[in-house]
């Protein structure tokens, strides 16, 4: 069964299903847009076709996603954070049949980058470009027939592409039912709810959280950019009573709204934060919201929902409870998990898929301590990952990229606390004849903006402990 059948088909056409800063749209209008894109594609069946979407308008993205999926095509939402190197690595790995892309965003020409990639290939790629999502231009490159995949429907979310091998997380349509149910239960979702989801559509969470709200017959509220005045106005107009986003984003919204329109905050019943670890003291940042529940949501792109827990300011630590159907296993303090919302594989990478599992158990990389059969606390990370504003930055990826800069002799990348983003990316560099400006200039346009070091600290040498770089000592320099 397609996303369209699961999410939109059964909703009354007059139901106001989606709102953003541009206005509100009924389910009937969304269905009409789905039909428009089906007709534009001109296919009765896209089974085995990989269709990449790089679109900055959610009101266009949602019906286009549903249209491709309805035709059994495999949708691949791409991140607007990607730049030249990111995109080319991902496209090389994916080799899509069809690409829909915005011409330009934040001064970067996505359409030119896509066309340059397609021009260098013999196999046929069709690229649709648009300035306004009303008129589309079709461009065809190559001539030989491209191999279709064995996928039918579903989607692939690429988590990384700046260095090394990109990871495309493959989900089948059947896995999302479990995820929909978990999210709906955590949100306490009702048809009368108006839920603001601020999360990138290229992420598994953002994509499925938005569809969960639509599926429940509630009103989905989103924003394409981060214009705080427009976001707060939209929350007021739609009588938003629930919100899910990263802790750092919500802090920023709160600080602005508390001065501009505090009544918007007082109308919130639930704040569900994702992507960053928070402490019980997090709730103390929001004195205007004494009657609001704060929920910490824990999951992964590969395993989907794993656990959630209410954030209680009086507690010493946040205790997370496993979602229904999740089976845990502890190996050397690391959480291994089985869930009903597990990904299928890493696209075209059997070796990475094999590394991720052990006898059917997915290795999360998180170190935990169980307090009962179904509740636990997160005590650390096994993998060297920086969580910045809800985005994951793998230190080794950035280290490898920076090492390619002329004059950089050695480099280590680590996370350091940041008031807004939770963590920031810090590069400790041994170099000759290279400035911090040189490093950032080299990164700009080549890797995603959130991976570019926020701080560059030059050192004479990298400290070692047991033969490895001592990142604890390096962090003390910040």
Tab-separated table of C-alpha atoms in Angstrom:
chain	number	residue	atom	x	y	z
A	1	UNK	CA	0.000	0.000	0.000
A	2	UNK	CA	1.423	3.408	-0.984
A	3	UNK	CA	1.964	6.459	1.219
A	4	UNK	CA	-0.918	8.087	-0.646
A	5	UNK	CA	-3.301	5.300	0.395
A	6	UNK	CA	-2.006	5.264	3.976
A	7	UNK	CA	-1.818	9.029	4.472
A	8	UNK	CA	-4.106	11.090	2.246
A	9	UNK	CA	-6.676	8.996	0.429
A	10	UNK	CA	-9.122	8.551	3.315
A	11	UNK	CA	-9.154	12.189	4.492
A	12	UNK	CA	-12.214	14.303	3.682
A	13	UNK	CA	-11.482	16.690	0.810
A	14	UNK	CA	-12.698	19.718	2.784
A	15	UNK	CA	-10.407	19.006	5.732
A	16	UNK	CA	-7.756	21.717	6.274
A	17	UNK	CA	-4.732	19.410	6.304
A	18	UNK	CA	-1.702	21.619	5.737
A	19	UNK	CA	-0.680	25.160	6.629
A	20	UNK	CA	2.487	27.205	6.205
A	21	UNK	CA	3.437	30.868	5.991
A	22	UNK	CA	1.792	31.105	2.544
A	23	UNK	CA	-1.638	29.870	3.601
A	24	UNK	CA	-3.707	26.765	4.275
A	25	UNK	CA	-4.595	23.855	1.989
A	26	UNK	CA	-7.366	21.296	2.088
A	27	UNK	CA	-6.847	17.582	1.626
A	28	UNK	CA	-8.669	17.967	-1.696
A	29	UNK	CA	-6.122	20.550	-2.881
A	30	UNK	CA	-3.234	18.266	-1.879
A	31	UNK	CA	-4.862	15.377	-3.751
A	32	UNK	CA	-5.282	17.612	-6.802
A	33	UNK	CA	-1.575	18.467	-6.737
A	34	UNK	CA	-0.702	14.769	-6.469
A	35	UNK	CA	-2.750	14.130	-9.626
A	36	UNK	CA	-1.030	17.062	-11.374
A	37	UNK	CA	2.426	15.588	-10.759
A	38	UNK	CA	1.268	12.117	-11.826
A	39	UNK	CA	0.119	13.581	-15.128
A	40	UNK	CA	3.317	15.609	-15.552
A	41	UNK	CA	5.500	12.528	-15.058
A	42	UNK	CA	3.561	10.743	-17.786
A	43	UNK	CA	4.178	7.274	-16.334
A	44	UNK	CA	1.623	4.732	-15.178
A	45	UNK	CA	4.302	2.869	-13.258
A	46	UNK	CA	7.683	4.043	-11.906
A	47	UNK	CA	8.586	0.754	-10.238
A	48	UNK	CA	12.365	0.381	-10.034
A	49	UNK	CA	12.912	4.082	-10.850
A	50	UNK	CA	14.875	6.228	-8.397
A	51	UNK	CA	13.507	9.779	-8.202
A	52	UNK	CA	15.557	12.416	-6.348
A	53	UNK	CA	13.847	15.491	-4.871
A	54	UNK	CA	15.786	18.609	-3.905
A	55	UNK	CA	13.016	21.084	-3.176
A	56	UNK	CA	12.736	23.933	-0.674
A	57	UNK	CA	8.932	24.237	-0.763
A	58	UNK	CA	7.115	21.739	1.455
A	59	UNK	CA	3.752	22.506	-0.195
A	60	UNK	CA	5.310	21.257	-3.453
A	61	UNK	CA	7.440	18.526	-1.915
A	62	UNK	CA	4.641	16.653	-0.109
A	63	UNK	CA	2.310	16.053	-3.116
A	64	UNK	CA	5.304	15.304	-5.377
A	65	UNK	CA	6.605	12.739	-2.893
A	66	UNK	CA	3.162	11.144	-2.666
A	67	UNK	CA	2.756	11.112	-6.465
A	68	UNK	CA	6.069	9.325	-7.101
A	69	UNK	CA	5.410	6.847	-4.311
A	70	UNK	CA	1.878	6.202	-5.593
A	71	UNK	CA	3.421	5.266	-8.962
A	72	UNK	CA	5.714	2.807	-7.081
A	73	UNK	CA	8.816	4.905	-7.677
A	74	UNK	CA	11.463	5.087	-4.937
A	75	UNK	CA	11.717	8.655	-3.629
A	76	UNK	CA	15.095	10.045	-2.566
A	77	UNK	CA	14.767	13.370	-0.697
A	78	UNK	CA	18.079	15.257	-0.813
A	79	UNK	CA	19.296	17.793	1.721
A	80	UNK	CA	19.403	21.505	0.933
A	81	UNK	CA	22.593	21.535	3.014
A	82	UNK	CA	24.429	19.511	0.355
A	83	UNK	CA	26.921	21.324	-1.839
A	84	UNK	CA	28.969	20.360	-4.901
A	85	UNK	CA	31.025	17.486	-3.467
A	86	UNK	CA	28.148	16.184	-1.342
A	87	UNK	CA	25.761	16.126	-4.298
A	88	UNK	CA	28.126	14.498	-6.758
A	89	UNK	CA	29.028	11.716	-4.324
A	90	UNK	CA	25.380	11.036	-3.529
A	91	UNK	CA	24.331	11.150	-7.183
A	92	UNK	CA	27.199	8.830	-8.157
A	93	UNK	CA	26.012	6.370	-5.531
A	94	UNK	CA	22.311	6.695	-6.356
A	95	UNK	CA	22.392	7.201	-10.146
A	96	UNK	CA	18.780	8.496	-10.240
A	97	UNK	CA	16.512	8.165	-13.261
A	98	UNK	CA	14.664	11.423	-12.524
A	99	UNK	CA	15.625	14.540	-10.544
A	100	UNK	CA	13.365	17.390	-9.419
A	101	UNK	CA	15.351	20.403	-8.243
A	102	UNK	CA	15.026	24.050	-7.341
A	103	UNK	CA	17.222	26.263	-9.509
A	104	UNK	CA	18.928	28.117	-6.665
A	105	UNK	CA	18.881	28.309	-2.881
A	106	UNK	CA	21.025	30.430	-0.539
A	107	UNK	CA	23.147	31.577	-3.473
A	108	UNK	CA	24.004	28.031	-4.593
A	109	UNK	CA	22.887	26.773	-8.025
A	110	UNK	CA	21.537	23.287	-7.472
A	111	UNK	CA	20.226	22.965	-11.035
A	112	UNK	CA	23.645	23.741	-12.545
A	113	UNK	CA	25.338	21.227	-10.255
A	114	UNK	CA	22.792	18.548	-11.171
A	115	UNK	CA	23.112	19.236	-14.907
A	116	UNK	CA	26.916	19.159	-14.749
A	117	UNK	CA	26.726	15.754	-13.094
A	118	UNK	CA	24.238	14.370	-15.648
A	119	UNK	CA	26.194	15.690	-18.654
A	120	UNK	CA	29.119	13.462	-17.785
A	121	UNK	CA	27.134	10.232	-17.941
A	122	UNK	CA	26.085	8.003	-20.828
A	123	UNK	CA	22.924	6.712	-19.155
A	124	UNK	CA	19.705	8.702	-19.462
A	125	UNK	CA	18.774	11.131	-16.667
A	126	UNK	CA	15.753	13.444	-16.768
A	127	UNK	CA	16.013	16.629	-14.698
A	128	UNK	CA	13.051	18.905	-13.939
A	129	UNK	CA	13.974	22.434	-12.816
A	130	UNK	CA	11.780	25.284	-11.607
A	131	UNK	CA	11.928	28.784	-10.191
A	132	UNK	CA	8.408	28.857	-8.761
A	133	UNK	CA	7.122	25.227	-8.698
A	134	UNK	CA	4.407	26.216	-11.157
A	135	UNK	CA	6.335	25.997	-14.412
A	136	UNK	CA	8.817	23.136	-14.824
A	137	UNK	CA	11.516	22.778	-17.474
A	138	UNK	CA	12.474	19.281	-18.563
A	139	UNK	CA	16.104	18.469	-19.458
A	140	UNK	CA	17.282	15.067	-20.692
A	141	UNK	CA	20.917	13.920	-20.630
A	142	UNK	CA	22.474	10.711	-21.922
A	143	UNK	CA	20.793	8.124	-24.083
A	144	UNK	CA	21.428	4.567	-22.926
A	145	UNK	CA	18.853	2.909	-20.686
A	146	UNK	CA	19.613	3.088	-16.973
A	147	UNK	CA	19.351	-0.049	-14.865
A	148	UNK	CA	16.245	-0.193	-12.673
A	149	UNK	CA	16.532	-1.322	-9.059
A	150	UNK	CA	14.692	-4.133	-7.328
A	151	UNK	CA	12.944	-1.565	-5.111
A	152	UNK	CA	9.210	-0.968	-5.344
A	153	UNK	CA	8.066	2.228	-3.661
A	154	UNK	CA	9.676	3.201	-0.363
A	155	UNK	CA	12.291	5.893	-0.006
A	156	UNK	CA	16.020	6.362	0.524
A	157	UNK	CA	17.401	8.967	2.923
A	158	UNK	CA	21.055	9.888	2.450
A	159	UNK	CA	22.722	10.765	5.746
A	160	UNK	CA	26.152	11.692	4.485
A	161	UNK	CA	28.034	12.541	1.347
A	162	UNK	CA	30.908	14.902	2.035
A	163	UNK	CA	33.650	12.277	2.232
A	164	UNK	CA	33.947	8.555	1.901
A	165	UNK	CA	31.025	6.427	0.826
A	166	UNK	CA	27.559	8.044	1.098
A	167	UNK	CA	25.033	6.116	3.159
A	168	UNK	CA	21.594	5.732	1.628
A	169	UNK	CA	19.141	4.377	4.204
A	170	UNK	CA	16.482	2.304	2.422
A	171	UNK	CA	12.964	2.044	3.854
A	172	UNK	CA	10.146	-0.062	2.458
A	173	UNK	CA	6.539	1.160	2.536
A	174	UNK	CA	5.675	-1.664	4.953
A	175	UNK	CA	8.072	-0.402	7.663
A	176	UNK	CA	6.407	2.993	8.010
A	177	UNK	CA	3.147	1.732	9.543
A	178	UNK	CA	5.006	0.952	12.761
A	179	UNK	CA	6.720	4.360	12.708
A	180	UNK	CA	3.447	6.203	12.081
A	181	UNK	CA	1.840	4.452	15.051
A	182	UNK	CA	4.795	5.200	17.359
A	183	UNK	CA	4.879	8.891	16.479
A	184	UNK	CA	1.092	9.256	16.769
A	185	UNK	CA	1.119	7.641	20.216
A	186	UNK	CA	3.997	9.798	21.458
A	187	UNK	CA	2.326	12.986	20.202
A	188	UNK	CA	-1.015	11.894	21.660
A	189	UNK	CA	-2.258	12.799	18.184
A	190	UNK	CA	-5.904	13.835	17.757
A	191	UNK	CA	-7.765	15.024	14.663
A	192	UNK	CA	-8.292	18.391	16.401
A	193	UNK	CA	-4.551	18.973	16.846
A	194	UNK	CA	-2.533	21.593	14.992
A	195	UNK	CA	1.060	20.321	14.987
A	196	UNK	CA	4.068	22.390	13.941
A	197	UNK	CA	6.784	20.109	12.538
A	198	UNK	CA	10.081	21.888	11.968
A	199	UNK	CA	12.469	19.258	10.643
A	200	UNK	CA	14.105	18.789	7.254
A	201	UNK	CA	12.112	16.736	4.746
A	202	UNK	CA	15.360	14.991	3.757
A	203	UNK	CA	15.541	13.307	7.177
A	204	UNK	CA	13.622	10.171	8.099
A	205	UNK	CA	12.116	11.920	11.121
A	206	UNK	CA	10.994	15.040	9.248
A	207	UNK	CA	9.483	13.074	6.374
A	208	UNK	CA	7.573	10.599	8.542
A	209	UNK	CA	6.554	13.065	11.272
A	210	UNK	CA	4.833	15.258	8.660
A	211	UNK	CA	3.050	12.303	7.112
A	212	UNK	CA	2.022	11.042	10.572
A	213	UNK	CA	0.176	14.303	11.264
A	214	UNK	CA	-1.573	14.209	7.866
A	215	UNK	CA	-2.479	10.540	8.335
A	216	UNK	CA	-4.088	11.282	11.702
A	217	UNK	CA	-6.424	13.839	10.139
A	218	UNK	CA	-4.786	16.642	12.157
A	219	UNK	CA	-3.466	19.908	10.734
A	220	UNK	CA	0.187	19.852	9.685
A	221	UNK	CA	1.941	23.213	10.164
A	222	UNK	CA	5.404	23.778	8.670
A	223	UNK	CA	7.782	26.467	7.471
A	224	UNK	CA	10.202	26.327	4.554
A	225	UNK	CA	12.706	28.785	6.009
A	226	UNK	CA	13.549	30.188	9.411
A	227	UNK	CA	11.787	33.534	9.373
A	228	UNK	CA	10.865	33.754	13.056
A	229	UNK	CA	8.240	36.478	12.683
A	230	UNK	CA	6.394	34.505	9.998
A	231	UNK	CA	6.735	31.243	11.934
A	232	UNK	CA	5.218	32.760	15.078
A	233	UNK	CA	2.434	34.437	13.082
A	234	UNK	CA	1.639	31.094	11.410
A	235	UNK	CA	1.587	29.290	14.772
A	236	UNK	CA	-0.861	31.929	16.028
A	237	UNK	CA	-3.159	31.755	12.959
A	238	UNK	CA	-3.283	27.951	13.003
A	239	UNK	CA	-3.782	27.798	16.804
A	240	UNK	CA	-0.814	25.488	17.042
A	241	UNK	CA	-1.016	23.327	20.195
A	242	UNK	CA	1.894	20.920	19.607
A	243	UNK	CA	5.382	21.270	18.172
A	244	UNK	CA	8.271	18.946	17.353
A	245	UNK	CA	11.758	20.177	16.466
A	246	UNK	CA	15.288	20.224	17.881
A	247	UNK	CA	15.952	21.686	21.352
A	248	UNK	CA	18.105	24.470	19.894
A	249	UNK	CA	15.444	25.499	17.367
A	250	UNK	CA	12.722	25.529	20.017
A	251	UNK	CA	14.856	27.654	22.340
A	252	UNK	CA	15.231	30.217	19.567
A	253	UNK	CA	11.497	30.213	18.793
A	254	UNK	CA	10.683	30.598	22.499
A	255	UNK	CA	13.115	33.482	23.056
A	256	UNK	CA	11.609	35.372	20.117
A	257	UNK	CA	7.950	34.533	20.760
A	258	UNK	CA	8.160	35.357	24.481
A	259	UNK	CA	8.816	38.987	23.506
A	260	UNK	CA	6.659	39.140	20.379
A	261	UNK	CA	3.558	37.003	21.081
A	262	UNK	CA	3.789	35.077	24.374
A	263	UNK	CA	0.208	33.802	23.983
A	264	UNK	CA	1.453	31.508	21.186
A	265	UNK	CA	3.684	29.745	23.694
A	266	UNK	CA	0.974	29.518	26.336
A	267	UNK	CA	-1.241	27.677	23.852
A	268	UNK	CA	1.242	24.808	23.458
A	269	UNK	CA	0.311	21.525	25.161
A	270	UNK	CA	3.290	19.440	23.995
A	271	UNK	CA	6.869	20.119	22.908
A	272	UNK	CA	8.595	17.048	21.476
A	273	UNK	CA	12.352	17.578	21.021
A	274	UNK	CA	14.505	15.381	18.801
A	275	UNK	CA	18.067	15.138	17.519
A	276	UNK	CA	19.967	16.348	20.595
A	277	UNK	CA	20.436	15.035	24.110
A	278	UNK	CA	18.886	17.300	26.752
A	279	UNK	CA	18.963	17.336	30.547
A	280	UNK	CA	16.036	17.829	32.982
A	281	UNK	CA	17.106	21.469	33.424
A	282	UNK	CA	16.016	22.075	29.795
A	283	UNK	CA	12.439	22.728	30.969
A	284	UNK	CA	13.609	25.587	33.197
A	285	UNK	CA	14.336	27.674	30.091
A	286	UNK	CA	10.610	28.137	29.425
A	287	UNK	CA	8.852	29.793	32.402
A	288	UNK	CA	5.834	30.826	30.297
A	289	UNK	CA	4.951	27.181	29.673
A	290	UNK	CA	4.198	25.715	33.095
A	291	UNK	CA	1.264	23.638	31.806
A	292	UNK	CA	3.076	22.204	28.783
A	293	UNK	CA	4.483	18.671	28.563
A	294	UNK	CA	8.048	18.337	27.302
A	295	UNK	CA	8.983	15.067	25.636
A	296	UNK	CA	12.458	13.879	24.677
A	297	UNK	CA	12.294	11.596	21.636
A	298	UNK	CA	15.046	9.089	20.946
A	299	UNK	CA	15.541	7.145	17.746
A	300	UNK	CA	17.848	6.755	14.789
A	301	UNK	CA	17.547	7.137	11.033
A	302	UNK	CA	18.098	3.404	10.592
A	303	UNK	CA	15.952	2.003	13.405
A	304	UNK	CA	13.200	4.626	13.525
A	305	UNK	CA	11.518	5.294	16.900
A	306	UNK	CA	13.235	3.614	19.848
A	307	UNK	CA	12.116	5.388	23.031
A	308	UNK	CA	10.721	8.563	24.536
A	309	UNK	CA	10.464	10.133	27.961
A	310	UNK	CA	8.874	13.126	29.661
A	311	UNK	CA	11.373	15.788	30.719
A	312	UNK	CA	10.883	16.394	34.425
A	313	UNK	CA	12.822	19.344	35.839
A	314	UNK	CA	12.896	17.740	39.296
A	315	UNK	CA	14.488	14.503	38.080
A	316	UNK	CA	18.246	13.884	38.148
A	317	UNK	CA	18.259	12.400	34.637
A	318	UNK	CA	15.791	11.756	31.835
A	319	UNK	CA	14.536	8.185	31.734
A	320	UNK	CA	13.471	6.927	28.327
A	321	UNK	CA	10.863	4.202	27.804
A	322	UNK	CA	11.069	1.865	24.841
A	323	UNK	CA	8.281	2.187	22.272
A	324	UNK	CA	5.941	-0.743	21.707
A	325	UNK	CA	7.563	-3.579	19.805
A	326	UNK	CA	11.157	-2.494	20.449
A	327	UNK	CA	13.452	-5.271	21.698
A	328	UNK	CA	16.703	-4.212	23.416
A	329	UNK	CA	20.012	-5.974	23.952
A	330	UNK	CA	23.093	-4.610	25.728
A	331	UNK	CA	26.604	-5.450	24.522
A	332	UNK	CA	29.492	-3.731	26.350
A	333	UNK	CA	27.047	-0.989	27.442
A	334	UNK	CA	26.028	-0.328	23.808
A	335	UNK	CA	22.327	-0.516	22.927
A	336	UNK	CA	21.461	-3.031	20.226
A	337	UNK	CA	17.875	-2.927	19.052
A	338	UNK	CA	15.188	-4.603	16.962
A	339	UNK	CA	12.123	-2.563	15.971
A	340	UNK	CA	9.200	-2.832	13.587
A	341	UNK	CA	10.401	0.326	11.815
A	342	UNK	CA	13.875	-0.899	10.878
A	343	UNK	CA	15.484	0.136	7.599
A	344	UNK	CA	16.016	-2.502	4.930
A	345	UNK	CA	19.640	-1.863	3.918
A	346	UNK	CA	22.224	0.738	3.031
A	347	UNK	CA	21.697	1.345	-0.679
A	348	UNK	CA	24.164	-0.580	-2.854
A	349	UNK	CA	26.398	-1.227	0.164
A	350	UNK	CA	26.151	-4.783	1.517
A	351	UNK	CA	29.366	-4.342	3.519
A	352	UNK	CA	28.016	-1.304	5.415
A	353	UNK	CA	24.730	-3.125	5.983
A	354	UNK	CA	26.565	-6.142	7.380
A	355	UNK	CA	28.639	-3.932	9.714
A	356	UNK	CA	25.486	-2.287	11.107
A	357	UNK	CA	23.928	-5.575	12.249
A	358	UNK	CA	24.922	-8.504	14.411
A	359	UNK	CA	22.624	-11.530	14.147
A	360	UNK	CA	19.718	-9.249	13.230
A	361	UNK	CA	20.414	-6.681	15.984
A	362	UNK	CA	21.083	-3.083	14.909
A	363	UNK	CA	24.013	-1.500	16.750
A	364	UNK	CA	22.970	2.042	17.734
A	365	UNK	CA	26.385	3.292	18.865
A	366	UNK	CA	24.774	4.736	22.029
A	367	UNK	CA	25.928	3.709	25.494
A	368	UNK	CA	23.000	3.231	27.884
A	369	UNK	CA	22.154	2.094	31.395
A	370	UNK	CA	18.835	0.299	31.973
A	371	UNK	CA	16.896	1.161	35.128
A	372	UNK	CA	14.163	-1.434	34.456
A	373	UNK	CA	13.209	-3.866	31.693
A	374	UNK	CA	11.863	-1.058	29.470
A	375	UNK	CA	13.474	2.170	30.709
A	376	UNK	CA	17.030	3.435	30.375
A	377	UNK	CA	19.348	6.435	30.468
A	378	UNK	CA	21.803	7.480	27.766
A	379	UNK	CA	25.300	7.747	29.195
A	380	UNK	CA	27.395	8.425	26.078
A	381	UNK	CA	28.290	7.666	22.467
A	382	UNK	CA	30.456	4.840	21.206
A	383	UNK	CA	30.840	6.517	17.814
A	384	UNK	CA	32.617	9.841	17.418
A	385	UNK	CA	29.578	11.871	16.351
A	386	UNK	CA	28.880	15.565	16.935
A	387	UNK	CA	25.188	16.472	17.225
A	388	UNK	CA	24.822	20.057	16.030
A	389	UNK	CA	21.350	21.562	15.910
A	390	UNK	CA	19.778	18.174	15.216
A	391	UNK	CA	22.267	17.317	12.446
A	392	UNK	CA	24.873	14.584	12.900
A	393	UNK	CA	28.469	15.351	11.982
A	394	UNK	CA	30.867	12.399	11.853
A	395	UNK	CA	34.239	13.710	13.065
A	396	UNK	CA	36.286	11.357	10.899
A	397	UNK	CA	34.506	12.552	7.733
A	398	UNK	CA	35.397	16.191	8.371
A	399	UNK	CA	38.939	15.221	9.407
A	400	UNK	CA	39.488	13.374	6.130
A	401	UNK	CA	38.143	16.306	4.136
A	402	UNK	CA	40.278	18.928	5.926
A	403	UNK	CA	43.372	16.746	5.518
A	404	UNK	CA	43.136	17.272	1.747
A	405	UNK	CA	43.868	21.005	2.118
A	406	UNK	CA	47.400	22.018	1.103
A	407	UNK	CA	49.381	23.023	4.169
A	408	UNK	CA	47.296	21.026	6.662
A	409	UNK	CA	49.655	18.467	8.203
A	410	UNK	CA	47.348	16.955	10.816
A	411	UNK	CA	43.833	17.586	12.052
A	412	UNK	CA	41.388	16.377	14.686
A	413	UNK	CA	37.727	17.353	14.866
A	414	UNK	CA	35.661	17.290	18.045
A	415	UNK	CA	32.413	18.676	19.433
A	416	UNK	CA	32.265	21.411	22.033
A	417	UNK	CA	29.238	22.806	23.896
A	418	UNK	CA	27.212	25.532	22.173
A	419	UNK	CA	24.396	27.554	23.719
A	420	UNK	CA	22.133	27.417	20.660
A	421	UNK	CA	23.142	24.306	18.678
A	422	UNK	CA	23.902	21.999	21.609
A	423	UNK	CA	27.312	21.251	20.110
A	424	UNK	CA	29.604	23.033	17.677
A	425	UNK	CA	32.261	21.649	15.341
A	426	UNK	CA	35.830	22.481	16.352
A	427	UNK	CA	38.852	21.648	14.167
A	428	UNK	CA	42.248	21.363	15.866
A	429	UNK	CA	44.772	21.851	13.108
A	430	UNK	CA	48.530	21.416	12.706
A	431	UNK	CA	49.344	23.492	9.631
A	432	UNK	CA	51.837	25.701	7.854
A	433	UNK	CA	50.876	28.769	5.834
A	434	UNK	CA	47.129	28.195	6.300
A	435	UNK	CA	44.631	30.462	8.055
A	436	UNK	CA	41.196	29.725	9.518
A	437	UNK	CA	39.734	31.817	6.680
A	438	UNK	CA	41.542	29.622	4.129
A	439	UNK	CA	40.054	26.505	5.694
A	440	UNK	CA	36.502	27.836	5.746
A	441	UNK	CA	36.796	29.171	2.179
A	442	UNK	CA	37.956	25.751	0.982
A	443	UNK	CA	34.971	24.096	2.693
A	444	UNK	CA	32.331	26.535	1.409
A	445	UNK	CA	30.435	25.084	-1.536
A	446	UNK	CA	32.151	21.709	-1.211
A	447	UNK	CA	30.625	20.261	1.948
A	448	UNK	CA	27.396	20.941	3.829
A	449	UNK	CA	27.423	24.206	5.758
A	450	UNK	CA	26.677	22.516	9.096
A	451	UNK	CA	29.866	20.417	8.749
A	452	UNK	CA	32.164	23.427	8.274
A	453	UNK	CA	34.139	24.017	11.516
A	454	UNK	CA	32.623	26.699	13.722
A	455	UNK	CA	36.027	27.171	15.351
A	456	UNK	CA	39.520	26.460	14.055
A	457	UNK	CA	42.189	26.070	16.741
A	458	UNK	CA	45.796	25.853	15.571
A	459	UNK	CA	48.099	23.658	17.653
A	460	UNK	CA	51.775	22.665	17.340
A	461	UNK	CA	50.900	18.976	17.634
A	462	UNK	CA	47.959	16.755	18.488
A	463	UNK	CA	48.179	15.246	21.992
A	464	UNK	CA	48.105	11.443	22.120
A	465	UNK	CA	46.923	8.920	24.675
A	466	UNK	CA	47.469	5.193	24.133
A	467	UNK	CA	48.454	5.961	20.557
A	468	UNK	CA	45.211	7.852	19.772
A	469	UNK	CA	44.448	11.566	19.622
A	470	UNK	CA	43.406	12.787	23.072
A	471	UNK	CA	40.217	14.668	22.195
A	472	UNK	CA	39.357	15.244	25.852
A	473	UNK	CA	42.550	17.279	26.228
A	474	UNK	CA	41.858	19.120	22.959
A	475	UNK	CA	38.350	20.086	24.074
A	476	UNK	CA	39.825	21.694	27.177
A	477	UNK	CA	41.525	24.212	24.864
A	478	UNK	CA	38.149	25.598	23.751
